[in-house]
GROMACS .gro file of C-alpha atoms in nm:
model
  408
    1UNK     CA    1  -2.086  -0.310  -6.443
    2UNK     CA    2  -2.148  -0.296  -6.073
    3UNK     CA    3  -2.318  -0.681  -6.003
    4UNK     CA    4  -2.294  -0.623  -5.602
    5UNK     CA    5  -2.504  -0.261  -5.651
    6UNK     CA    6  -2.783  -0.454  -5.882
    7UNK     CA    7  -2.734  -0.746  -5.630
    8UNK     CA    8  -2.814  -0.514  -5.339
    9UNK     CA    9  -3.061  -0.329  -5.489
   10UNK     CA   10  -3.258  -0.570  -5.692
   11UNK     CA   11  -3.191  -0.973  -5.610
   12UNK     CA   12  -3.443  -1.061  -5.771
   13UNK     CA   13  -3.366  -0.966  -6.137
   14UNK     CA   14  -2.965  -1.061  -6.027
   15UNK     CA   15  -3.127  -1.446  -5.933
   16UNK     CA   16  -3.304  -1.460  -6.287
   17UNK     CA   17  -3.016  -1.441  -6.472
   18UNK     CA   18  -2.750  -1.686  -6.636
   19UNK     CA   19  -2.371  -1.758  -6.409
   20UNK     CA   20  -2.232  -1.659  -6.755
   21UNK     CA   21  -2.411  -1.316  -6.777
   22UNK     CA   22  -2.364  -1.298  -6.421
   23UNK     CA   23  -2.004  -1.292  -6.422
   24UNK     CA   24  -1.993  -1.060  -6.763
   25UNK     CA   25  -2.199  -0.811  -6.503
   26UNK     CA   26  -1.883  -0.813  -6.248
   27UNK     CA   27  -1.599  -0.576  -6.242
   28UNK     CA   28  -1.492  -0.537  -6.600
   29UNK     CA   29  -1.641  -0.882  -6.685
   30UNK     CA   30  -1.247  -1.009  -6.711
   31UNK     CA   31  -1.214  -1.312  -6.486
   32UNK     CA   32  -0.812  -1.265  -6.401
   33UNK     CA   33  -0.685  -1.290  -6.042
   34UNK     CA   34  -0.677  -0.993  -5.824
   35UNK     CA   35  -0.968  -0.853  -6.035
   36UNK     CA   36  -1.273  -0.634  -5.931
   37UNK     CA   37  -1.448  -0.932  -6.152
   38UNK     CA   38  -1.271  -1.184  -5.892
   39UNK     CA   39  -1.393  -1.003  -5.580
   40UNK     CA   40  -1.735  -0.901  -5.712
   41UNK     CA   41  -1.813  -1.267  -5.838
   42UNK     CA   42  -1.689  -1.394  -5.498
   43UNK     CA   43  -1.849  -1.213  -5.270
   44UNK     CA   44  -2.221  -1.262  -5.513
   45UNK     CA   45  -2.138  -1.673  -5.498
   46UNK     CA   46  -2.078  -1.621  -5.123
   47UNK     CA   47  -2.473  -1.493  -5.068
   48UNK     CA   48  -2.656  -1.674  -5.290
   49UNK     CA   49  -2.837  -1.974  -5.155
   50UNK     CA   50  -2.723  -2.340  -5.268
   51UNK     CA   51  -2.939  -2.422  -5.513
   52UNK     CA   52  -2.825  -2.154  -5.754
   53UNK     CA   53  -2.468  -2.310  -5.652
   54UNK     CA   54  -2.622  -2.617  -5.825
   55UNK     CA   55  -2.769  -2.438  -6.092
   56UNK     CA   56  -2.440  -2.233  -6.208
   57UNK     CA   57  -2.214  -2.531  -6.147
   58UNK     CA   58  -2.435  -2.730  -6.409
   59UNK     CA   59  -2.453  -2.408  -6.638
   60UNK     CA   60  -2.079  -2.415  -6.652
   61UNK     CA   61  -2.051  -2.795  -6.747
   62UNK     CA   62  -2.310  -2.828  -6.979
   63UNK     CA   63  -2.299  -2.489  -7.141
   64UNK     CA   64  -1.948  -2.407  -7.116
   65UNK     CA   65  -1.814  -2.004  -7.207
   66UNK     CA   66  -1.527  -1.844  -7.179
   67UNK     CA   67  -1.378  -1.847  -6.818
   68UNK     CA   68  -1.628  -2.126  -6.749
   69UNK     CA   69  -1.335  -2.365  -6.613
   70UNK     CA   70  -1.237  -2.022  -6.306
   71UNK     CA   71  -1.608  -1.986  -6.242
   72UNK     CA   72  -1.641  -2.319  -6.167
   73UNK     CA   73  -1.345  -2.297  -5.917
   74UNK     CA   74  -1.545  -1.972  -5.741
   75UNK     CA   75  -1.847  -2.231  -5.725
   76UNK     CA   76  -1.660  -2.528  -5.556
   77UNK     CA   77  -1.481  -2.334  -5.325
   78UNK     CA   78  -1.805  -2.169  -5.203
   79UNK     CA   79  -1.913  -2.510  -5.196
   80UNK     CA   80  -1.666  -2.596  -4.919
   81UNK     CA   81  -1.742  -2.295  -4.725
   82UNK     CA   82  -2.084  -2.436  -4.710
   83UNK     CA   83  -1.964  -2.761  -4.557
   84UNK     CA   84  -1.816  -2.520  -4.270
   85UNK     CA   85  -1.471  -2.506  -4.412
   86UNK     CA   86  -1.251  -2.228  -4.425
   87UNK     CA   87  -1.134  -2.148  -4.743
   88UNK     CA   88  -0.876  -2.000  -4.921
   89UNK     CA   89  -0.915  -1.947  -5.301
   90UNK     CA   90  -0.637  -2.053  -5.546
   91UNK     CA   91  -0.544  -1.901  -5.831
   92UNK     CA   92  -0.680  -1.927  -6.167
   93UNK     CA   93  -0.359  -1.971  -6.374
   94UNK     CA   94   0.008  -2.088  -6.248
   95UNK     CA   95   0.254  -1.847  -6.209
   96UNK     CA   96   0.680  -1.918  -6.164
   97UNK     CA   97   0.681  -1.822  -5.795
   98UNK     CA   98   0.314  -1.884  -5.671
   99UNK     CA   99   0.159  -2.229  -5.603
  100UNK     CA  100  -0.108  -2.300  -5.865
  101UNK     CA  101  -0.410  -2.502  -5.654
  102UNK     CA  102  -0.705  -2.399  -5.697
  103UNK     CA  103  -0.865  -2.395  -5.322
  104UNK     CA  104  -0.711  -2.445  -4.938
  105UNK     CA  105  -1.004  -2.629  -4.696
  106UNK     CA  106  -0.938  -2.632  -4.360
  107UNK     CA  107  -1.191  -2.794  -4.175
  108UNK     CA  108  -1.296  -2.746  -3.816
  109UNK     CA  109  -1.173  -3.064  -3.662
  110UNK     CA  110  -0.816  -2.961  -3.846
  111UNK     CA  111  -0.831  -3.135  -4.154
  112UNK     CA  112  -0.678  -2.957  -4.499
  113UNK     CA  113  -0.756  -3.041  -4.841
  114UNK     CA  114  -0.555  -2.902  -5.133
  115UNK     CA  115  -0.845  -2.895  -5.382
  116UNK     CA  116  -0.840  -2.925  -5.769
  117UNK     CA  117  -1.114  -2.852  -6.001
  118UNK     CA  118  -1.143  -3.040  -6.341
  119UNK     CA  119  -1.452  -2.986  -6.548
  120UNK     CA  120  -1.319  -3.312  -6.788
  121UNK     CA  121  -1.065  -3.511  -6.851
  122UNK     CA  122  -1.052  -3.512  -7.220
  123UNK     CA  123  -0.664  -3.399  -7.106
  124UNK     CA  124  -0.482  -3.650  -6.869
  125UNK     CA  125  -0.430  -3.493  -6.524
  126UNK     CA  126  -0.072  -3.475  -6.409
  127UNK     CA  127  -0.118  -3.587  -6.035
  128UNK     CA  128   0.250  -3.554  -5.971
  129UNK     CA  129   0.196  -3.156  -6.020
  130UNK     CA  130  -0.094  -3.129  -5.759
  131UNK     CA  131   0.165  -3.322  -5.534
  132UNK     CA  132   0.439  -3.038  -5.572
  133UNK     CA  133   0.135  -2.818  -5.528
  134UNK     CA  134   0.113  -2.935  -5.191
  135UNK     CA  135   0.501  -3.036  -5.080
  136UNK     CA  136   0.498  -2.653  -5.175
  137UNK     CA  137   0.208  -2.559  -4.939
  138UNK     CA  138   0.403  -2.784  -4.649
  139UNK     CA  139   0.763  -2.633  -4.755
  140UNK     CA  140   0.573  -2.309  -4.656
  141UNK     CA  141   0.432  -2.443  -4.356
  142UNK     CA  142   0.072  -2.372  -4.464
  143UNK     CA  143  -0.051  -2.709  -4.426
  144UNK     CA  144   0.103  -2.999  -4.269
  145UNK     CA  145   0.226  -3.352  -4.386
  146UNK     CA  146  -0.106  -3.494  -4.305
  147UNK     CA  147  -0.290  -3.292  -4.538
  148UNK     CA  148  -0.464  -3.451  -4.824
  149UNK     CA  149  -0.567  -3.401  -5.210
  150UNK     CA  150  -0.878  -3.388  -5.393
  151UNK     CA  151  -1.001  -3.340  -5.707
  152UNK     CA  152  -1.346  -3.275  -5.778
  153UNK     CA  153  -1.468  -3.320  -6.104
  154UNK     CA  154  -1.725  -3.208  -6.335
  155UNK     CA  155  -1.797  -3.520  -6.555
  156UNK     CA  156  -1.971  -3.885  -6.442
  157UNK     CA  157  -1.733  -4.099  -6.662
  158UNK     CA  158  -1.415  -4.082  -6.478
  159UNK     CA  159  -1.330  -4.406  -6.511
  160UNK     CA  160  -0.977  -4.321  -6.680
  161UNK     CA  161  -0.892  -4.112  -6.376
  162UNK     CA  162  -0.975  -4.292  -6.112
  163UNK     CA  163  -0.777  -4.547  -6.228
  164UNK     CA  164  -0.493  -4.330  -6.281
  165UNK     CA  165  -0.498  -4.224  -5.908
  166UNK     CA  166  -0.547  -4.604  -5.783
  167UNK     CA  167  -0.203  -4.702  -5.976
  168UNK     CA  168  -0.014  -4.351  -5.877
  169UNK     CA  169   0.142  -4.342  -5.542
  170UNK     CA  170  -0.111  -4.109  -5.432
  171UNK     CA  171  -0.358  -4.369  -5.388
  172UNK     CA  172  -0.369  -4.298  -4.998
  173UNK     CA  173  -0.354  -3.976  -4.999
  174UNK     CA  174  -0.601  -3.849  -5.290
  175UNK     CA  175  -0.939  -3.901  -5.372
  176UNK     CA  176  -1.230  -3.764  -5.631
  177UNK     CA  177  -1.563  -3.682  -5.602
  178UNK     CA  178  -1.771  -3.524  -5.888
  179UNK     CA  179  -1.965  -3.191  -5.830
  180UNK     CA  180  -2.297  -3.322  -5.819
  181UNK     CA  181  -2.184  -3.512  -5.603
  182UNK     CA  182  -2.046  -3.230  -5.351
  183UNK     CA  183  -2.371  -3.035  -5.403
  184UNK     CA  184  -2.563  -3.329  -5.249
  185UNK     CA  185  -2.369  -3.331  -4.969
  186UNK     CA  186  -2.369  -2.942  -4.930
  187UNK     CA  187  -2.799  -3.007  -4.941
  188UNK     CA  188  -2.798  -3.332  -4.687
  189UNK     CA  189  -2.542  -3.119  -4.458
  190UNK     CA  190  -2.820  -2.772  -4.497
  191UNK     CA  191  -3.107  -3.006  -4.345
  192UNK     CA  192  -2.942  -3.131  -4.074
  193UNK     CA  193  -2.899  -2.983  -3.739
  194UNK     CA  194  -2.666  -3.197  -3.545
  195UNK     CA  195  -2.267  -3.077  -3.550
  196UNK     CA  196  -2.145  -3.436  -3.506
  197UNK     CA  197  -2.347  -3.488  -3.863
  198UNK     CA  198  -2.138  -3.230  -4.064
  199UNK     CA  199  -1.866  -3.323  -3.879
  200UNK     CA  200  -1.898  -3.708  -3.987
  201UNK     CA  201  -1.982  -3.576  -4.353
  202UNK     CA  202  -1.665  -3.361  -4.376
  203UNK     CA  203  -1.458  -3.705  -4.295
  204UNK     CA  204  -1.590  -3.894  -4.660
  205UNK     CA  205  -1.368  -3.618  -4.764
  206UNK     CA  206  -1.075  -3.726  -4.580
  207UNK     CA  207  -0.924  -4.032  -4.791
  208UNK     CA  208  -1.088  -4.400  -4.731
  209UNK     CA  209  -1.062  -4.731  -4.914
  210UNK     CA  210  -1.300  -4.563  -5.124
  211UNK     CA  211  -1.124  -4.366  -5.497
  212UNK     CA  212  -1.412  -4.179  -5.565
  213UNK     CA  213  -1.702  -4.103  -5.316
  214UNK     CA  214  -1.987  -4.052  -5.525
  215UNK     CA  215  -2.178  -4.389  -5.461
  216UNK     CA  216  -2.120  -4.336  -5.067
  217UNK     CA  217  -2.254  -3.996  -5.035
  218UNK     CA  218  -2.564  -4.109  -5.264
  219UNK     CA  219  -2.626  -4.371  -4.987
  220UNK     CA  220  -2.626  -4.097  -4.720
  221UNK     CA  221  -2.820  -3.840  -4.905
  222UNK     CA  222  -3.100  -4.082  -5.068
  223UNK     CA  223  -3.136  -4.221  -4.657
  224UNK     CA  224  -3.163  -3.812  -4.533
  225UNK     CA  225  -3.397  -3.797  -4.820
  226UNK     CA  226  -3.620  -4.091  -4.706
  227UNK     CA  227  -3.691  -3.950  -4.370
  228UNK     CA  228  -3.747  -3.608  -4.426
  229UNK     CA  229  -3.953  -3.705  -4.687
  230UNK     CA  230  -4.240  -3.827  -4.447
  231UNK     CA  231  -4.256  -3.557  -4.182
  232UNK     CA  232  -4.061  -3.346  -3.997
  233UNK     CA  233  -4.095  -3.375  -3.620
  234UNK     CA  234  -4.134  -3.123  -3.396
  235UNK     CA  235  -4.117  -3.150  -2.996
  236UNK     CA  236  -4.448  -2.946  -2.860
  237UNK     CA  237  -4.549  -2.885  -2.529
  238UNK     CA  238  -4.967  -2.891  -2.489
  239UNK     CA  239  -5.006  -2.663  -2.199
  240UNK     CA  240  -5.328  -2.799  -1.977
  241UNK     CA  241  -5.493  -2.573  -1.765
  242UNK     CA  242  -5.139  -2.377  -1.626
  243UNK     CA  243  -4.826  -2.307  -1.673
  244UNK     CA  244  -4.631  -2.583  -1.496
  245UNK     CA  245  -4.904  -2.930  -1.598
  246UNK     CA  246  -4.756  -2.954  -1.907
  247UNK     CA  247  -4.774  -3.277  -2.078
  248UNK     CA  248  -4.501  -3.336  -2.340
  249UNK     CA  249  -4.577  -3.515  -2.708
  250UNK     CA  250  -4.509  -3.538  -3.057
  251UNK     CA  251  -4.633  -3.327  -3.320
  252UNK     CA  252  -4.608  -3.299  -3.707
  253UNK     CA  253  -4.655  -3.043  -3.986
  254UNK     CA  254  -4.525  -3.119  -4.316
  255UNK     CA  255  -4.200  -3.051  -4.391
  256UNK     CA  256  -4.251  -2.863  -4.719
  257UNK     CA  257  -4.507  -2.591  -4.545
  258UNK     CA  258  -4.215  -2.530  -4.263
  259UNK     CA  259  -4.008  -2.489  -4.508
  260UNK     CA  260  -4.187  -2.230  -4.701
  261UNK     CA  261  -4.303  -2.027  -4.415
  262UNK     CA  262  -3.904  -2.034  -4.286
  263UNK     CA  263  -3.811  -1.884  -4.609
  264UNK     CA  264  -4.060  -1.607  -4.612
  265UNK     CA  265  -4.004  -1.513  -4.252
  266UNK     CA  266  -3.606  -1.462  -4.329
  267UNK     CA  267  -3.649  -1.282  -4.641
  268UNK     CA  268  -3.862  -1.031  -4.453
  269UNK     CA  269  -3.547  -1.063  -4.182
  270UNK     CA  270  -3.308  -1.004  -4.530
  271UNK     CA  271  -3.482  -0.692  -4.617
  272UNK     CA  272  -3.543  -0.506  -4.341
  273UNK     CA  273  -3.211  -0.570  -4.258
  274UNK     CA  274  -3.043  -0.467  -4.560
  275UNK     CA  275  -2.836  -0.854  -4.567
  276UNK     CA  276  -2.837  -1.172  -4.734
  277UNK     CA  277  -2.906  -1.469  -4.484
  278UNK     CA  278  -2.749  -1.818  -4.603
  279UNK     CA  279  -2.823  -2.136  -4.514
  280UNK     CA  280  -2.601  -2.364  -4.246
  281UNK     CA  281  -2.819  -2.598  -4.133
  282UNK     CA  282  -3.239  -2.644  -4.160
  283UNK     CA  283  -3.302  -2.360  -3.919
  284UNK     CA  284  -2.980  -2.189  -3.843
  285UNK     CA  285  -2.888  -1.898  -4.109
  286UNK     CA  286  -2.624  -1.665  -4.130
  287UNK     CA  287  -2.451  -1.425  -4.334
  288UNK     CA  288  -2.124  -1.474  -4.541
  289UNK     CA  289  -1.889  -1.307  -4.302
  290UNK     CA  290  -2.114  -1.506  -4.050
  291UNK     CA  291  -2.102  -1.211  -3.808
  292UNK     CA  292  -2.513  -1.211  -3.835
  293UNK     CA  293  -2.660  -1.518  -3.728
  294UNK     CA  294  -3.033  -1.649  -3.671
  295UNK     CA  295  -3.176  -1.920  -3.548
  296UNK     CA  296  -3.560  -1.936  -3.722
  297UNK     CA  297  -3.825  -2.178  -3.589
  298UNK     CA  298  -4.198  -2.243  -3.705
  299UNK     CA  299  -4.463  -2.338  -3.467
  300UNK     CA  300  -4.844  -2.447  -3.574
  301UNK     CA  301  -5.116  -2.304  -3.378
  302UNK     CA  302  -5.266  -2.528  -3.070
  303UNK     CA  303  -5.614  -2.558  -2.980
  304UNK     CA  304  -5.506  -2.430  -2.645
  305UNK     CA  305  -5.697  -2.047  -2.632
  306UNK     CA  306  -5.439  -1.888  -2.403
  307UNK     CA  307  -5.107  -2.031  -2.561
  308UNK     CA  308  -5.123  -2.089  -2.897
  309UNK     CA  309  -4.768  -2.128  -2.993
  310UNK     CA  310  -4.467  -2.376  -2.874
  311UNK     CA  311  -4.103  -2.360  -2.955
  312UNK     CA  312  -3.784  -2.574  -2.825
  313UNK     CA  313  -3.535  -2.353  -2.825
  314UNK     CA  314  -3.232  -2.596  -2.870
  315UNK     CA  315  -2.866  -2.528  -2.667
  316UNK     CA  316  -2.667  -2.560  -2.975
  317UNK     CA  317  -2.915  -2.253  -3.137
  318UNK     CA  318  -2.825  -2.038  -2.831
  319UNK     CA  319  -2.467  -2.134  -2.855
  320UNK     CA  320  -2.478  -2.048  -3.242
  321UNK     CA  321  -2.607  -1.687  -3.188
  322UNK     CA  322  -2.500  -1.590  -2.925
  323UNK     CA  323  -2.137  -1.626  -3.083
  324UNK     CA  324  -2.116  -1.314  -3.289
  325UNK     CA  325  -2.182  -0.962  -3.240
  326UNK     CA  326  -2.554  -0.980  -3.428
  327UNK     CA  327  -2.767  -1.321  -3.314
  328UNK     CA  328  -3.135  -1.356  -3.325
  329UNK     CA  329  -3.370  -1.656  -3.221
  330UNK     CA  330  -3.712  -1.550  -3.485
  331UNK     CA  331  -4.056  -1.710  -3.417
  332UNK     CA  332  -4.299  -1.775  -3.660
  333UNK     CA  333  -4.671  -1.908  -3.688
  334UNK     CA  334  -4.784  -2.112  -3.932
  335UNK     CA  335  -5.101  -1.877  -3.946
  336UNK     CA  336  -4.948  -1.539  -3.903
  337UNK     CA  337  -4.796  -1.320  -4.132
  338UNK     CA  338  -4.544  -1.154  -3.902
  339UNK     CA  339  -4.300  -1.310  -3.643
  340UNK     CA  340  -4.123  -1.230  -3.354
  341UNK     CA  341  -3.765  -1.139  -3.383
  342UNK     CA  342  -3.609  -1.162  -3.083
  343UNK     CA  343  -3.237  -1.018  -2.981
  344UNK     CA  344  -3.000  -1.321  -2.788
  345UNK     CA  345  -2.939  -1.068  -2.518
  346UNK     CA  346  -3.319  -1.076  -2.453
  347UNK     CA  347  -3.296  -1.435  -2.447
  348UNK     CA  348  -3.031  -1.450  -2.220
  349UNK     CA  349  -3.212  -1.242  -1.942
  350UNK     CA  350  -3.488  -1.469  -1.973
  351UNK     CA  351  -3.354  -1.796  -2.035
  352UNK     CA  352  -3.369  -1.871  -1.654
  353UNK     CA  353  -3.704  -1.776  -1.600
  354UNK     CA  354  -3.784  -2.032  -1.894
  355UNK     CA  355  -3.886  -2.441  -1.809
  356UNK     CA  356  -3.642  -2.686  -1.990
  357UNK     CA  357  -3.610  -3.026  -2.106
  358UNK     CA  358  -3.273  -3.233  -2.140
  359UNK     CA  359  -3.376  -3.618  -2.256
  360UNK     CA  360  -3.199  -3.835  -2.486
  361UNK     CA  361  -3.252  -3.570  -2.788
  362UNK     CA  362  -3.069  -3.323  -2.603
  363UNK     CA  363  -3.140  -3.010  -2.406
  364UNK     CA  364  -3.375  -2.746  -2.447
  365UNK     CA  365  -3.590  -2.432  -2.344
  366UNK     CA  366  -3.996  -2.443  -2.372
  367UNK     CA  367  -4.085  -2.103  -2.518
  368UNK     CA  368  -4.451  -2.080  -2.484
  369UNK     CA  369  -4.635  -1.799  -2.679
  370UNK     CA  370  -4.939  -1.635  -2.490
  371UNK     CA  371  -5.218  -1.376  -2.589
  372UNK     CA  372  -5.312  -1.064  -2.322
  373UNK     CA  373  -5.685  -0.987  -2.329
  374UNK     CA  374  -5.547  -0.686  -2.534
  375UNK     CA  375  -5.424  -0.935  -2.801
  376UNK     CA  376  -5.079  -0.882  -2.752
  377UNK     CA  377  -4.798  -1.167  -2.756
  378UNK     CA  378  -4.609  -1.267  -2.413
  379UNK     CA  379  -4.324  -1.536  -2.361
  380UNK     CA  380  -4.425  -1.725  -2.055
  381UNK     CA  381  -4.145  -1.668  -1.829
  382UNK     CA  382  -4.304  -1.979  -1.594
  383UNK     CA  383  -4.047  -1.979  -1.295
  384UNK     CA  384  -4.119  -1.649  -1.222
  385UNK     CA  385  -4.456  -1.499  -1.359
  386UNK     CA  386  -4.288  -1.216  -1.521
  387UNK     CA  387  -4.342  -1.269  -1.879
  388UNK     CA  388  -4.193  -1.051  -2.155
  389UNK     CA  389  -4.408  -0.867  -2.386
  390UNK     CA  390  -4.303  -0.925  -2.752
  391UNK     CA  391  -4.443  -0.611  -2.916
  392UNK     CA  392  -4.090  -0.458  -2.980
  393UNK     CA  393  -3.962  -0.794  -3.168
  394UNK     CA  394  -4.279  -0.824  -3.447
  395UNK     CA  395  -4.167  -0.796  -3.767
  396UNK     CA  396  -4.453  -0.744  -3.993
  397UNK     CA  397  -4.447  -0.910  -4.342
  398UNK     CA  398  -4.410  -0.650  -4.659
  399UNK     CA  399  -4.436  -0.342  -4.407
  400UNK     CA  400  -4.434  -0.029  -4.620
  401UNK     CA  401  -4.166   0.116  -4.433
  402UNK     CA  402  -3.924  -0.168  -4.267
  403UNK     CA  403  -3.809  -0.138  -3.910
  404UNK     CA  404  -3.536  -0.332  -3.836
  405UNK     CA  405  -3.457  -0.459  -3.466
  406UNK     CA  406  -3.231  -0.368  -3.241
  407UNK     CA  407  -2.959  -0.590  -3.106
  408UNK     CA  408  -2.980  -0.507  -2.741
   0.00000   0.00000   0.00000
């Protein structure tokens, strides 16, 4: 069956379904390497969004079915592409004159993992053979000596195992964390905004004092959980009378309402687009082959009558789309049920024309919404008075007949 034609043509019924009916629906349903069931089930895992990671990962432990142990693999290794690595899938079964890991992460700062996948070990793990694995890898000068190992696992009670690594002498150079585990840190990474963050989670990766990591990354996710759990801040600008007395404050709108209006406004950008946005951080998206990129932000509506919405549009969002060929900065309203999808080339003319901040939180550009006594939306372009009317960028929620922008 063709699972990327259903996938394209109706997500919806694709999402509802079971990993194991999932991958039956791929190719010939024959999980091998170098299949069309390989490549179809690949590409799906690679545009889904992280929680049905979660949810097939867990269907594969606790349900189990044949080929449940390679889907797995898929899953983890999508797992690491979601922590910004770039990865290169192993094969499913060991062949004489191929090396037999089952994923290659490369991270951005240079790191490599040689990544195993165990769903249990009911069957003692030989870590001597994931060695060779990699002593291959170097012989072939695909990774270097500095490389490390790790094995992530499927099952809590690993007790056995990690003891087996802590008396091998691979202690310093491999280290296990369990999938639920990874998945956590895939989530804390998704709802964080800050490179130096994903950069600093990557490293609990790299091996520590520590044999397995789960207890550390619960720390760090449980703390990510406790402040976004409150509110989620959001630098507005009150604009008092003109254009250039602005007095700067804090805001908040609860986290879980940004969140939901986010998620409509890039499905609407999904469909009228004809793509499937994934997450990489809480308002940055992009596609698998991360060639389209967006950069969504939600503003409430201010009492002012003249500009009712205020966005910070953040350096390291312009530096994110503007890197491919396709990057958009969207706008949304809490109250409004279309936004304003706005090319980075657009942007770019304007951004001078724009007031800024730079403090201790970083540096940014004030995009100010305003409302024409015809009722259509401007960006205040302060510096200069020549503001830029928005009418080409709306993208109206559940249009009949989607229009899709332009990239200028």
């Amino acid at each position: 069956m063709a699972l990327l034609s259903i996938w394209a043509n109706s997500p919806d019924d694709v999402l509802s379904l079971s990993i194991r009916q999932i991958v039956a629906m791929a190719g010939d349903g024959r999980l091998l390497d170098n299949s069309e069931c390989s490549h179809e089930l690949r590409t799906f895992l690679s545009q889904v969004p992280s929680e049905k990671l979660a949810e097939y990962a867990d269907f594969c432990l606790t349900s189990g079915f044949d080929k449940s142990g390679e889907t797995l693999q898929d899953i983890v290794n999508e797992l690491g592409r979601r922590l910004d690595y770039i990865v290169t899938n192993g094969r499913y079964q060991g062949v004489s004159n191929a090396v037999g890991n089952d994923g290659l992460w490369l991270s951005p700062e240079g790191n490599q993992l040689l990544v195993e996948v165990k769903t249990t070990d009911a069957y003692r793990v030989s870590l001597d053979t994931i060695a060779k694995y990699r002593n291959s890898l170097q012989a072939q000068n695909e990774i270097t000596a500095s490389s490390s190992m790790l094995l992530v696992v499927g099952r809590k009670d690993t007790g056995e195992l990690e003891a087996q690594v802590r008396g091998s002498r691979h202690a310093w150079d491999m280290r296990l964390i369990g999938v639920s585990a990874l998945i956590d840190l895939v989530r804390l990474k998704e709802n964080t905004e800050d490179e130096a963050t994903g950069s600093k989670m990557r490293s609990i990766l790299i091996p520590m004092e520590y044999t397995r990591l789960d207890g550390l990354i619960d720390v760090i996710f449980a703390t990510a959980q406790d402040v976004e759990a409150a509110v989620e801040p959001q630098i507005t600008v009150e604009i008092v009378e003109t254009e250039t007395k602005e007095e700067s404050k804090w805001d908040f709108t609860e986290t879980r309402l940004i969140d939901k209006k986010r998620d409509d406004i890039l499905a609407e950008v999904s469909r009228i687009h004809g793509i499937k946005l994934i997450r990489k951080s809480r308002a940055t998206y992009w596609t698998a082959d991360r060639e389209f990129r967006v950069a969504c932000t939600v503003s409430k509506r201010y009492e002012s009558p003249k500009d009712p919405y205020w966005f910070g549009y953040d350096h390291k969002w312009r530096e994110f789309i503007t890197a491919p060929e396709v990057g958009f900065l969207v706008l949304g309203g809490m109250d409004i049920d279309f936004a304003f999808v706005i090319p980075d080339s657009v942007m770019e003319e304007k951004l001078n024309d724009l007031g800024t901040t730079d403090n201790e939180r970083g540096m940014w550009w004030h995009v100010v919404l305003r409302q024409d006594n015809n009722g259509n939306y401007l960006m205040v372009c302060s510096k200069t008075g020549n503001h830029l009317d928005l009418t080409p960028y709306i993208v109206n929620f559940n249009a009949p007949t989607p229009v899709a922008i332009t990239p200028n």
